[in-house]
mmCIF file of N, CA and C and ligand atoms in Angstrom:
data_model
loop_
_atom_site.group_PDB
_atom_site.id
_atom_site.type_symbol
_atom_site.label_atom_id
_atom_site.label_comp_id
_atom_site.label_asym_id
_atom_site.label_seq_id
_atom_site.Cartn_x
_atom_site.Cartn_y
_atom_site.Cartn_z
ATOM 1 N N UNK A 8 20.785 -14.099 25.623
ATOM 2 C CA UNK A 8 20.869 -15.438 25.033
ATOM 3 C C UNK A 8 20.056 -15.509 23.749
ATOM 4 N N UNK A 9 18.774 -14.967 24.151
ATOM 5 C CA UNK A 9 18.463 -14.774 22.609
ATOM 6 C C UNK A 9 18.377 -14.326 21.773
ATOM 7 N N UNK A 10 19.828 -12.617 21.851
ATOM 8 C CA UNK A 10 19.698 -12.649 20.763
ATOM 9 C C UNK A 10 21.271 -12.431 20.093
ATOM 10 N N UNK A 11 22.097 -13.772 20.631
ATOM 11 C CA UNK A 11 23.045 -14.285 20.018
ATOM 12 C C UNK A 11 22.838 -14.610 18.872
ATOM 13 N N UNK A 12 24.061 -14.184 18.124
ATOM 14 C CA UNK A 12 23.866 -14.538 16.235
ATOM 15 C C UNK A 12 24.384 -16.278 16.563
ATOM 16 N N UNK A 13 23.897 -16.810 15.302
ATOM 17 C CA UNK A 13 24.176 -18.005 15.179
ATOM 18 C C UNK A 13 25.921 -18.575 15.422
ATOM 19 N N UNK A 14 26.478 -17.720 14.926
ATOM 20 C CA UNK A 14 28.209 -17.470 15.081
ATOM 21 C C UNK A 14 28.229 -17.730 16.673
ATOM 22 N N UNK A 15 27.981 -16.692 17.729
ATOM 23 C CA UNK A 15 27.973 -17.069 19.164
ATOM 24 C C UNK A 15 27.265 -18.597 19.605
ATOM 25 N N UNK A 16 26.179 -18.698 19.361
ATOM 26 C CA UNK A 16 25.213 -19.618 19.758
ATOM 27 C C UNK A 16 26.296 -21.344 19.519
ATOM 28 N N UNK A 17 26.776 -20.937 18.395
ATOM 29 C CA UNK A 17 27.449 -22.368 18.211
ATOM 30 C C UNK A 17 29.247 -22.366 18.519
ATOM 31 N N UNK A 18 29.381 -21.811 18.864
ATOM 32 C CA UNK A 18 30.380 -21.460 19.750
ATOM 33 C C UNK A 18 31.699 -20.727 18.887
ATOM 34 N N UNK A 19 31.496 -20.068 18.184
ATOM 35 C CA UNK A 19 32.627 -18.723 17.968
ATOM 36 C C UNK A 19 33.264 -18.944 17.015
ATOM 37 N N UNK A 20 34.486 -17.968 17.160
ATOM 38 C CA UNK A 20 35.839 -18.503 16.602
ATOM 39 C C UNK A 20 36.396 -20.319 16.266
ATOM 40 N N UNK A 21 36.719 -20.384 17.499
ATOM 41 C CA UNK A 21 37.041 -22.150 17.724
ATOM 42 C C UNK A 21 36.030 -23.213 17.176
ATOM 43 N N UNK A 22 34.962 -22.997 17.089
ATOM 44 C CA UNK A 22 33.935 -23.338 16.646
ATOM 45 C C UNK A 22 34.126 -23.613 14.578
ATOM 46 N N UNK A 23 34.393 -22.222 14.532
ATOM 47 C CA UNK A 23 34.645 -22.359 13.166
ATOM 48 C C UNK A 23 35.764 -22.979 12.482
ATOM 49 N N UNK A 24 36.639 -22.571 13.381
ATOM 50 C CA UNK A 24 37.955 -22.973 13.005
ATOM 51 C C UNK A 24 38.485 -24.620 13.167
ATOM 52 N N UNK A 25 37.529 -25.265 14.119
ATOM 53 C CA UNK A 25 37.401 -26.535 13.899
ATOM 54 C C UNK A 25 37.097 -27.220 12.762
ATOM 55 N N UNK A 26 35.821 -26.268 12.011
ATOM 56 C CA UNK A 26 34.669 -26.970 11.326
ATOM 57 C C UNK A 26 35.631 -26.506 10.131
ATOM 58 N N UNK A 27 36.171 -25.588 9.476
ATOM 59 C CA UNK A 27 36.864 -25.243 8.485
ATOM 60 C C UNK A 27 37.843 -26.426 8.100
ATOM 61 N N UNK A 28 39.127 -26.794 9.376
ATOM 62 C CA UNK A 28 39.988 -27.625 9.334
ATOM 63 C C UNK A 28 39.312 -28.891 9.160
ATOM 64 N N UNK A 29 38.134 -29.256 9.849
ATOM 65 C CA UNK A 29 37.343 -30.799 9.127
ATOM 66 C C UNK A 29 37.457 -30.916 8.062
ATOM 67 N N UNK A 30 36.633 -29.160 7.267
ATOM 68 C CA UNK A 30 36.163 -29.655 6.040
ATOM 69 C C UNK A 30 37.025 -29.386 4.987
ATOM 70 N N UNK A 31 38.113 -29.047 5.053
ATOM 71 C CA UNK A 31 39.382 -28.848 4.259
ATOM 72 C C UNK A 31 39.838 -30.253 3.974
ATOM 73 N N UNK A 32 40.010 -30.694 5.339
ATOM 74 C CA UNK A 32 40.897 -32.500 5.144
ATOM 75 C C UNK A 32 40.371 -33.377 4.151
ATOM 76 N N UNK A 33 38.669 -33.415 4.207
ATOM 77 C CA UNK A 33 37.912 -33.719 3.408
ATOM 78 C C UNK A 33 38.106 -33.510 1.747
ATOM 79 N N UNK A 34 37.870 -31.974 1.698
ATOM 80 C CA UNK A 34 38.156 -31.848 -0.099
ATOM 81 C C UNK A 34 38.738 -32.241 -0.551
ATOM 82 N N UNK A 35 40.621 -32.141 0.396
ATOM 83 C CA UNK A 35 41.359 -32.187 0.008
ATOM 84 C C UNK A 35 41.762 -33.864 -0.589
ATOM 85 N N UNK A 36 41.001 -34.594 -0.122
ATOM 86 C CA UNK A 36 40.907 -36.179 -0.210
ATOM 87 C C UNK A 36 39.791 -36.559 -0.997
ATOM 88 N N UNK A 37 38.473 -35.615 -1.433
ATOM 89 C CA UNK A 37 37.568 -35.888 -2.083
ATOM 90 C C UNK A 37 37.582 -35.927 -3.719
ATOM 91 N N UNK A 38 37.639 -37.137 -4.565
ATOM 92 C CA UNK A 38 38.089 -37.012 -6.343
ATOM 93 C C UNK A 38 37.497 -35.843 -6.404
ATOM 94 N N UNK A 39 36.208 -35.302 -6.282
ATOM 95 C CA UNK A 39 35.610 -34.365 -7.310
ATOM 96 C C UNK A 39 35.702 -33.169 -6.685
ATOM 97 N N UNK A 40 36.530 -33.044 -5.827
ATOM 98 C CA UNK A 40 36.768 -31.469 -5.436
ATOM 99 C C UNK A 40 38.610 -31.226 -5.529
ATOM 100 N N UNK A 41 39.119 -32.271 -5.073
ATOM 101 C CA UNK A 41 40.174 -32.243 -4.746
ATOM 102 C C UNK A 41 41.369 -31.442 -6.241
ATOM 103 N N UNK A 42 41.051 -32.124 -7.510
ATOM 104 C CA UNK A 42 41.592 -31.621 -8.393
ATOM 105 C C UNK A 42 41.216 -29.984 -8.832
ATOM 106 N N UNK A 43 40.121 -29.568 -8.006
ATOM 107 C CA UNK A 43 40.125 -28.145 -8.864
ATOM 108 C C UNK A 43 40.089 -27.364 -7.617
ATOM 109 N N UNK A 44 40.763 -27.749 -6.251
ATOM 110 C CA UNK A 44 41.740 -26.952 -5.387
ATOM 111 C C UNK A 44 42.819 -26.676 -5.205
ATOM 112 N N UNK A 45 43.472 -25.630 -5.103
ATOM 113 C CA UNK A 45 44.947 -25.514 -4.957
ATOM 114 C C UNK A 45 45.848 -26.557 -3.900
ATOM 115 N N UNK A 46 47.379 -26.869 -4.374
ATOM 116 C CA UNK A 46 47.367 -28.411 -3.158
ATOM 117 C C UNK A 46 47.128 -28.108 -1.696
ATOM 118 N N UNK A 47 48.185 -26.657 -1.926
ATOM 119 C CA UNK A 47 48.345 -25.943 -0.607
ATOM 120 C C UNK A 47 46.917 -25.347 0.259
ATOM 121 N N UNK A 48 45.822 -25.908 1.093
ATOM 122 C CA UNK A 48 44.752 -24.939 1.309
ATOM 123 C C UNK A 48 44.744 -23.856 2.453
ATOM 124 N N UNK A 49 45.794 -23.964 3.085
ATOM 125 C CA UNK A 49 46.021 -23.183 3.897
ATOM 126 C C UNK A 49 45.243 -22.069 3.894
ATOM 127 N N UNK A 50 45.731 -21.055 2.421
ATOM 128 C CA UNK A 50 44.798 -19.409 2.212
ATOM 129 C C UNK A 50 43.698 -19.724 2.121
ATOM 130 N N UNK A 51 43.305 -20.467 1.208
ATOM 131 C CA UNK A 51 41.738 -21.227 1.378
ATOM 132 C C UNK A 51 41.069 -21.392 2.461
ATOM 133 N N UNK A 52 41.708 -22.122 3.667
ATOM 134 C CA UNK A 52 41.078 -22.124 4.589
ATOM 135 C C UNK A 52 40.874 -20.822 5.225
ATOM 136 N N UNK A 53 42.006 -20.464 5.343
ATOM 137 C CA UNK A 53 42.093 -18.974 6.147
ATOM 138 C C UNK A 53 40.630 -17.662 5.705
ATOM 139 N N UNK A 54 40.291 -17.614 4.356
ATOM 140 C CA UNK A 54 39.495 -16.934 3.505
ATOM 141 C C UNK A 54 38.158 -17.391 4.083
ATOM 142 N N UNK A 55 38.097 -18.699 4.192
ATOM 143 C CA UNK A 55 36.571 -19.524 4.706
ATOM 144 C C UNK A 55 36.301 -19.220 5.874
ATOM 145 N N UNK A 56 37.508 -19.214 6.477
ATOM 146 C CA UNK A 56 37.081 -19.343 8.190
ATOM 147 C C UNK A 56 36.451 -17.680 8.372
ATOM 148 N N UNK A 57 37.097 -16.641 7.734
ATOM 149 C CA UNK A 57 36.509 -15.028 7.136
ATOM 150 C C UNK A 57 35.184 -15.242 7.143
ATOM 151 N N UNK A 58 35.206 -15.674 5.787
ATOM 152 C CA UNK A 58 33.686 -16.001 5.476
ATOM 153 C C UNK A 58 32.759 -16.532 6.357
ATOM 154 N N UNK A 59 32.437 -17.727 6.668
ATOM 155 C CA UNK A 59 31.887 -18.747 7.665
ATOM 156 C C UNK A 59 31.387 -17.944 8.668
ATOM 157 N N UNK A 60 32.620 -16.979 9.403
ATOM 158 C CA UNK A 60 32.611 -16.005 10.452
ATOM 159 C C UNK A 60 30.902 -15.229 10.006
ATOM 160 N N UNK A 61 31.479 -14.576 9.219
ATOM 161 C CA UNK A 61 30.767 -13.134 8.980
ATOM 162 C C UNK A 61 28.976 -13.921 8.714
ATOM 163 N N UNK A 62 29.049 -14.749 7.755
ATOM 164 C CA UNK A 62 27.886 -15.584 7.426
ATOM 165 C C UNK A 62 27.068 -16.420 8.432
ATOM 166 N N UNK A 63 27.425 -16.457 9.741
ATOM 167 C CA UNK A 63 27.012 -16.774 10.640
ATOM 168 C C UNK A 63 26.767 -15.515 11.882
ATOM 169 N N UNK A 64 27.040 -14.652 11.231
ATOM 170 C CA UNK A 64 26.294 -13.385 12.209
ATOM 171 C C UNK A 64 27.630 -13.168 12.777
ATOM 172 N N UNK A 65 28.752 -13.520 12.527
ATOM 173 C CA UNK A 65 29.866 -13.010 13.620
ATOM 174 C C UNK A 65 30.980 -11.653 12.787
ATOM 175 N N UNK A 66 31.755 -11.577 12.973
ATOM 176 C CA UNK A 66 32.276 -10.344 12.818
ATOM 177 C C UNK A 66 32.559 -10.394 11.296
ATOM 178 N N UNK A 67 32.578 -9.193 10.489
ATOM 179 C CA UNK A 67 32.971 -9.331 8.811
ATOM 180 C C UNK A 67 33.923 -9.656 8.593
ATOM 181 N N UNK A 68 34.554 -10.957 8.664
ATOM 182 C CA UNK A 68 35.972 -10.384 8.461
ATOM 183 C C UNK A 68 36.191 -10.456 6.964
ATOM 184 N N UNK A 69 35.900 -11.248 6.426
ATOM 185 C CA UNK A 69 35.981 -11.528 5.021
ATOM 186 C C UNK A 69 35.937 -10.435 4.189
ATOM 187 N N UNK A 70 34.600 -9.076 4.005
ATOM 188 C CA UNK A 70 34.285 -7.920 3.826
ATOM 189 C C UNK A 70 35.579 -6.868 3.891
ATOM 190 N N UNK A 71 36.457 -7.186 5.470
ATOM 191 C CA UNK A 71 37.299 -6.047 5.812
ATOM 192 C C UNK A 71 38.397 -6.464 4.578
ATOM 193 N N UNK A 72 38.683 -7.770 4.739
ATOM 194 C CA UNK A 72 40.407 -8.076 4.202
ATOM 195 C C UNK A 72 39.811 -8.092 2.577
ATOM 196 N N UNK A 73 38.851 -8.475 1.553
ATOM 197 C CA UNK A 73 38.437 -8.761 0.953
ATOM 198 C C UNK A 73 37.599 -7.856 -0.143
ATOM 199 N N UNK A 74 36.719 -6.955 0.640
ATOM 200 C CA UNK A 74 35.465 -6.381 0.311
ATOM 201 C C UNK A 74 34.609 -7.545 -0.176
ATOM 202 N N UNK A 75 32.920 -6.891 -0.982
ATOM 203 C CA UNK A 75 31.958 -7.638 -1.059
ATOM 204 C C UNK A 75 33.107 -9.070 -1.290
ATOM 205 N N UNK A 76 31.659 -9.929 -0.467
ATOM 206 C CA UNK A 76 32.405 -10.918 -1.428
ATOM 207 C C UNK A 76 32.175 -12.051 -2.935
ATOM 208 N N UNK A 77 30.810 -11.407 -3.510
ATOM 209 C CA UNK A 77 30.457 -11.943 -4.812
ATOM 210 C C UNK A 77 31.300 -13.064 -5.022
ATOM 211 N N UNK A 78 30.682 -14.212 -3.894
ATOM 212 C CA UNK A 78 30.995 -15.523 -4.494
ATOM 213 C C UNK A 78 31.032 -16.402 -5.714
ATOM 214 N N UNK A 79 29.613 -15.957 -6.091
ATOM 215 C CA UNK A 79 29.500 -16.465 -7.649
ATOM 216 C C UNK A 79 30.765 -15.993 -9.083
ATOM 217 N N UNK A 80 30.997 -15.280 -8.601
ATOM 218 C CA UNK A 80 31.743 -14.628 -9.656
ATOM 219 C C UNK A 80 33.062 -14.868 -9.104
ATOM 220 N N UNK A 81 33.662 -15.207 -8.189
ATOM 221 C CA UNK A 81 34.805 -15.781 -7.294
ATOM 222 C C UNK A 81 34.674 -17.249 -7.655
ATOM 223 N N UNK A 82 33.815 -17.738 -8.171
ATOM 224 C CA UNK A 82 34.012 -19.087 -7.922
ATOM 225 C C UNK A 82 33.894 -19.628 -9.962
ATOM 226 N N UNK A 83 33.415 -18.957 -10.654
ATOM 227 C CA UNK A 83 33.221 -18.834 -12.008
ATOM 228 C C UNK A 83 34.252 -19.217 -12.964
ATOM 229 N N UNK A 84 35.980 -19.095 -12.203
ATOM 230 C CA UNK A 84 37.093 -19.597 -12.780
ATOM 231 C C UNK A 84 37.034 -21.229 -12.282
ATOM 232 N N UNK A 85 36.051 -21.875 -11.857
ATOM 233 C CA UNK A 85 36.299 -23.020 -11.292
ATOM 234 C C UNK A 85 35.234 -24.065 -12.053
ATOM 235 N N UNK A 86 35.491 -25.052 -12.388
ATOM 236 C CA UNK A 86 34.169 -25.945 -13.390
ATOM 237 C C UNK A 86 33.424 -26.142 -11.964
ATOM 238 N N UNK A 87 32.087 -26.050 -11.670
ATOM 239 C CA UNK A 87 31.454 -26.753 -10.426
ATOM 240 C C UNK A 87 29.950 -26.891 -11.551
ATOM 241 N N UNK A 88 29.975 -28.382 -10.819
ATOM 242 C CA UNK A 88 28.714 -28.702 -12.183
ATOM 243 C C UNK A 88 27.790 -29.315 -10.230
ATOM 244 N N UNK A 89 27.028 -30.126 -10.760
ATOM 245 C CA UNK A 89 25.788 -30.776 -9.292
ATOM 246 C C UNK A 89 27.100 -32.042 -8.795
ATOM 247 N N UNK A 90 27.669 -32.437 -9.006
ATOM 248 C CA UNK A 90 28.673 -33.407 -8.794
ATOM 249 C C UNK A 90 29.281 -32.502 -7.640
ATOM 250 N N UNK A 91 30.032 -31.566 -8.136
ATOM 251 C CA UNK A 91 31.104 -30.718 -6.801
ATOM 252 C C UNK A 91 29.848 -30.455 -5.814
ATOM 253 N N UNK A 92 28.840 -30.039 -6.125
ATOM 254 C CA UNK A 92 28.104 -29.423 -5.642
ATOM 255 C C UNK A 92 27.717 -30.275 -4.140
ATOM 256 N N UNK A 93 27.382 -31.442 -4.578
ATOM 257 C CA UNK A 93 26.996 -32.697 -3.750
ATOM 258 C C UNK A 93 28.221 -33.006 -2.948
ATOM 259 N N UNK A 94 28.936 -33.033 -3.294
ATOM 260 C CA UNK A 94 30.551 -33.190 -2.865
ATOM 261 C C UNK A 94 30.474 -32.286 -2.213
ATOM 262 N N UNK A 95 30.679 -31.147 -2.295
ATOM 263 C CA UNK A 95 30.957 -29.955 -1.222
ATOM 264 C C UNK A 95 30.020 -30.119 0.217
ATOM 265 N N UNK A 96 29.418 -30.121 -0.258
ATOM 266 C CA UNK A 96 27.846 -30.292 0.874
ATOM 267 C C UNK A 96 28.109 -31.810 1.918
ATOM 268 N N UNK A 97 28.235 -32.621 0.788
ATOM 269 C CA UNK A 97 28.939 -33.730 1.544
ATOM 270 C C UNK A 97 30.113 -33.687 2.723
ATOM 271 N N UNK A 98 30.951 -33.000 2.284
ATOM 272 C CA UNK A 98 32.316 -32.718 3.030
ATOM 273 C C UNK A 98 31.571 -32.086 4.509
ATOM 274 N N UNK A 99 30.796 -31.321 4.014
ATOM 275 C CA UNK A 99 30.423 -29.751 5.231
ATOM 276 C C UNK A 99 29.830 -30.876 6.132
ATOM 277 N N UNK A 100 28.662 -31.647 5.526
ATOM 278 C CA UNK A 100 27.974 -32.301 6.668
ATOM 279 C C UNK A 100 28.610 -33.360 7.444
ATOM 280 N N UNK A 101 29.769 -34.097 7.003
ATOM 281 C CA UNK A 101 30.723 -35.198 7.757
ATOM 282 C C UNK A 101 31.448 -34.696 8.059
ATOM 283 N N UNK A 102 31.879 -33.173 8.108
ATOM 284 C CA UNK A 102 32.659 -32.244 8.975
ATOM 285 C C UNK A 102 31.735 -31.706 9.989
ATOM 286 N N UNK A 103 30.818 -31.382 10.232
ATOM 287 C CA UNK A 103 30.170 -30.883 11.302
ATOM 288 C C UNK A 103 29.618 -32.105 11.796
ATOM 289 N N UNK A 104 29.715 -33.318 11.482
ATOM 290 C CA UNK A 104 29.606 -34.130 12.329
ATOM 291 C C UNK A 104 30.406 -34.543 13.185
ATOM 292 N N UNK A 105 31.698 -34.854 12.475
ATOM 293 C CA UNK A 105 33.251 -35.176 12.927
ATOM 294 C C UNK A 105 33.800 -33.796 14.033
ATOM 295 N N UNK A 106 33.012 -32.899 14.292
ATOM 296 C CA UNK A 106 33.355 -31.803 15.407
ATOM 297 C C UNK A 106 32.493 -31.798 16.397
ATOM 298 N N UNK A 107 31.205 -32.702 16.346
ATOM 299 C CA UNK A 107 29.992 -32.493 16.989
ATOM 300 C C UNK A 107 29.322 -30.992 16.954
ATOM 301 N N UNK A 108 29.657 -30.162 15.722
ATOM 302 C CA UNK A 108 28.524 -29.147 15.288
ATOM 303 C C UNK A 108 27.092 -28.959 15.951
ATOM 304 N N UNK A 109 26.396 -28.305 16.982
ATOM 305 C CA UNK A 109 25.648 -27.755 17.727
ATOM 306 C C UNK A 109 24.712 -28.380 16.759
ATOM 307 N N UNK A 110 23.605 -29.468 17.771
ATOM 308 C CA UNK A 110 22.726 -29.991 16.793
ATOM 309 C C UNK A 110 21.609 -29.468 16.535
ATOM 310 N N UNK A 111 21.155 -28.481 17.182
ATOM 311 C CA UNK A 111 20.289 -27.535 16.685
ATOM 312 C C UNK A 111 20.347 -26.241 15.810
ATOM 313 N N UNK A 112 21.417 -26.283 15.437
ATOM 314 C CA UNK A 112 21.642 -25.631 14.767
ATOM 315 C C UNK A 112 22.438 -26.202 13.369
ATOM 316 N N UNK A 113 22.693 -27.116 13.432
ATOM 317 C CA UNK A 113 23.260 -27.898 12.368
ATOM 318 C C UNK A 113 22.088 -27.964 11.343
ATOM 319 N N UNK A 114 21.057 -28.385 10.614
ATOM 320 C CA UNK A 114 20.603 -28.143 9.715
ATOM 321 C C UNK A 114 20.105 -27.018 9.273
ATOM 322 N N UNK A 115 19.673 -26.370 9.651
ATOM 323 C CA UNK A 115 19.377 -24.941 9.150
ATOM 324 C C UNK A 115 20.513 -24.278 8.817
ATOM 325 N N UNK A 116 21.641 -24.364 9.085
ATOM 326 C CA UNK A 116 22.650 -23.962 8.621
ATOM 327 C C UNK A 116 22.977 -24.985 7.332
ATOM 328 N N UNK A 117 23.577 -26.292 7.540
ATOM 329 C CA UNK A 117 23.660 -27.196 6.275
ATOM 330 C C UNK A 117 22.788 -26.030 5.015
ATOM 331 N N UNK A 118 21.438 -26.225 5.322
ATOM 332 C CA UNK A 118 20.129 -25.800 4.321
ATOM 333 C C UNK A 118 20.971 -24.103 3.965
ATOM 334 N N UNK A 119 21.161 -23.281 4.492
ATOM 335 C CA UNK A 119 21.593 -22.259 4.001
ATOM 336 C C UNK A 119 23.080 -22.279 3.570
ATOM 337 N N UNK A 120 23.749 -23.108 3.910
ATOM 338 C CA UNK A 120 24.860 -23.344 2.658
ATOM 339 C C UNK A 120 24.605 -24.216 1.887
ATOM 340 N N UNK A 121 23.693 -24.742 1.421
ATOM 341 C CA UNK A 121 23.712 -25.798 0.537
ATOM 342 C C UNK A 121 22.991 -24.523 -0.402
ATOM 343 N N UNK A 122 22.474 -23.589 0.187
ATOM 344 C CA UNK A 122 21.604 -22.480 -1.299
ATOM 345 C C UNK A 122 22.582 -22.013 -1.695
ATOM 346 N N UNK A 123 23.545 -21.366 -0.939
ATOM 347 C CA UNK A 123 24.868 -20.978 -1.466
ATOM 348 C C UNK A 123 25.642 -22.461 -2.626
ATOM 349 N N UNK A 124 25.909 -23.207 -2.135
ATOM 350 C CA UNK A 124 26.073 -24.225 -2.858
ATOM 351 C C UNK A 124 25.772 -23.809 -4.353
ATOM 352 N N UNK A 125 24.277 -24.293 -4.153
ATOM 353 C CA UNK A 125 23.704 -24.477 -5.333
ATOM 354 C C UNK A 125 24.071 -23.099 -6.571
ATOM 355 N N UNK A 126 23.683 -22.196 -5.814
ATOM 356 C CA UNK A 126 24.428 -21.103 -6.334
ATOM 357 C C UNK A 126 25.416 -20.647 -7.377
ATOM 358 N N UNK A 127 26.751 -21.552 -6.487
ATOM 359 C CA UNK A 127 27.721 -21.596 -7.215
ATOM 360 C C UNK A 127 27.867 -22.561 -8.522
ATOM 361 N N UNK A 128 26.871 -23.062 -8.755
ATOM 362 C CA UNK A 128 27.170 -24.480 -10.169
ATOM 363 C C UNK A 128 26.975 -23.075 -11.271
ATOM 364 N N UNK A 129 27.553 -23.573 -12.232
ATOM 365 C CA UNK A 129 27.864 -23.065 -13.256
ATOM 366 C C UNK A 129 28.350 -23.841 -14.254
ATOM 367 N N UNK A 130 28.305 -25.602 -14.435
ATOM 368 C CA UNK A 130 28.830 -26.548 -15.567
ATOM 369 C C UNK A 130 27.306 -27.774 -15.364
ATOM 370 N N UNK A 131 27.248 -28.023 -16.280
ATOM 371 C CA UNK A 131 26.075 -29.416 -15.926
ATOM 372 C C UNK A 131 27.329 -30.233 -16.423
ATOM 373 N N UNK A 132 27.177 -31.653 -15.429
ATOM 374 C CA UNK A 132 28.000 -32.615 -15.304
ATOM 375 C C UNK A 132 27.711 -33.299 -16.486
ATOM 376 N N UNK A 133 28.831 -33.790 -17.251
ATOM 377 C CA UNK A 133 28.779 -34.997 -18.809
ATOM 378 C C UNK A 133 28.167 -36.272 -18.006
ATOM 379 N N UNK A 134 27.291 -36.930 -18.807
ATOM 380 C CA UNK A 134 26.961 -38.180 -18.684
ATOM 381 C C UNK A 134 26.231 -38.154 -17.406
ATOM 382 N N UNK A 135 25.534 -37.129 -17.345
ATOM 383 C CA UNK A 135 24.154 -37.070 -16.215
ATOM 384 C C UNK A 135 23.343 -35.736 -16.422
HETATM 385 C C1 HEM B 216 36.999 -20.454 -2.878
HETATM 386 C C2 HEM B 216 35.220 -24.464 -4.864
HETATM 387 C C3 HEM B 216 31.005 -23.737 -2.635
HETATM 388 C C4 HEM B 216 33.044 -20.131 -0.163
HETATM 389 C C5 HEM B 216 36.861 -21.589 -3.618
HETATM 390 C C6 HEM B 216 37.874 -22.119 -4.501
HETATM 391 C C7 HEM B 216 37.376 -23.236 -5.059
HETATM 392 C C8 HEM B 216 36.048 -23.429 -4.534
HETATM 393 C C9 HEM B 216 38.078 -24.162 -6.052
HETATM 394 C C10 HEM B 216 39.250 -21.478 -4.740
HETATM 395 C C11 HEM B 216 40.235 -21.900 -3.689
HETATM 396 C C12 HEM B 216 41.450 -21.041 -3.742
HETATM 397 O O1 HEM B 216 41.863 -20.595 -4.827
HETATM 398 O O2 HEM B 216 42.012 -20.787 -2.682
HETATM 399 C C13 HEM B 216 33.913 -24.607 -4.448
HETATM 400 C C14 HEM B 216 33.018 -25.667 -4.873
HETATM 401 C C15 HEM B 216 31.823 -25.449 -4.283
HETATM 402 C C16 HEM B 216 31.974 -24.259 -3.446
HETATM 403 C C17 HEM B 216 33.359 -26.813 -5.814
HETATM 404 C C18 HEM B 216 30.594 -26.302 -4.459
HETATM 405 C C19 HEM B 216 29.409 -25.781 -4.723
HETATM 406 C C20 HEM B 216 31.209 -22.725 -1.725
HETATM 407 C C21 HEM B 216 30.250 -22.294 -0.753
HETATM 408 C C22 HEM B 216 30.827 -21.272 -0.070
HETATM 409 C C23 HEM B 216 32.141 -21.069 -0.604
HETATM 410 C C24 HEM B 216 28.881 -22.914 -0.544
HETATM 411 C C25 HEM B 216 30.302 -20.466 1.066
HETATM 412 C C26 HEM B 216 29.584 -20.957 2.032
HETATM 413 C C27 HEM B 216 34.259 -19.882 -0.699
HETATM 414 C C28 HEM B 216 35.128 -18.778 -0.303
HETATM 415 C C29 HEM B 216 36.273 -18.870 -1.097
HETATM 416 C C30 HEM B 216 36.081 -20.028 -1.961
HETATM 417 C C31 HEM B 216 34.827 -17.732 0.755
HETATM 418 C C32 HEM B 216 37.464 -17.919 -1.085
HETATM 419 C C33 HEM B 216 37.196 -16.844 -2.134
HETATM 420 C C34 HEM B 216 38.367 -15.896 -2.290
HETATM 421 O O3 HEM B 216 39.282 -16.210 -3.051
HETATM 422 O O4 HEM B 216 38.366 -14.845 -1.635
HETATM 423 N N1 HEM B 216 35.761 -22.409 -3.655
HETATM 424 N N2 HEM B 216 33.258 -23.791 -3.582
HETATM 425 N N3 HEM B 216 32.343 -21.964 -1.609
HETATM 426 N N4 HEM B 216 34.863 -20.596 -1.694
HETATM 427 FE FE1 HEM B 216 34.070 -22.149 -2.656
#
């Protein structure tokens, strides 16, 4: 029990694949994300739920289908200024709420994707 990766601890696959489909519905409805996603998110999701996996201690999958996955530079064709940024983070946390996301484990996770987050900005927002 203790020394389940965070991936097991909060319950797996299904687990993720819940929290992915939350936070998709979200973007996809959110002004400041929604225009600089593709309409279709399907592959999107599919790629995250990879990711999410592996980033939570569970299997690579992202790595296998993918290799590294140098997010920053994956994400560099995309304007993300502190606006998306907040937005994104936003989505994640009213999606792991809207699934009931393991509450002990829910912020420390939030906190380590929100560094990733931050990460990814690469535009400072006009008129702030
Ligand atoms: C892909 C936006 C943060 C993981 C994408 C795409 C966009 C995007 C527009 C491309 C979608 C597509 O073409 O299918 C953003 C914005 C963020 C953000 C606005 C706000 C800071 C993050 C974070 C993570 C992440 C924090 C990881 C926890 C991914 C992954 C992909 C992706 C794994 C797929 C990459 C690939 O094409 O293989 N993101 N993202 N993103 N994002 Fe983000």
């Amino acid at each position: 029990y203790q020394n389940q990766s965070p991936y097991e601890a909060v319950g797996g696959a299904e687990t993720i694949e819940k929290l992915v489909s939350a936070f998709y519905a979200r973007v996809a409805e959110h002004p400041d994300l929604a225009p600089i996603f593709p309409d279709d998110l399907t592959e999107t999701a599919r790629k995250q739920t990879q990711f999410l996996t592996q980033f939570l201690g569970g299997p690579p999958l992202y790595t296998e289908e993918h290799g590294h996955p140098r997010l920053r530079a994956r994400h560099l064709r995309f304007p993300i200024g502190p606006k998306q940024e907040r937005a994104w983070i936003s989505c994640m946390k009213e999606a792991m709420e809207e699934i009931e996301f393991n509450k002990d484990w829910r912020d420390a996770i939030l906190q380590r994707l929100a560094l990733t987050a931050h990460h990814m900005v690469n535009q400072i927002d006009e008129n702030s």
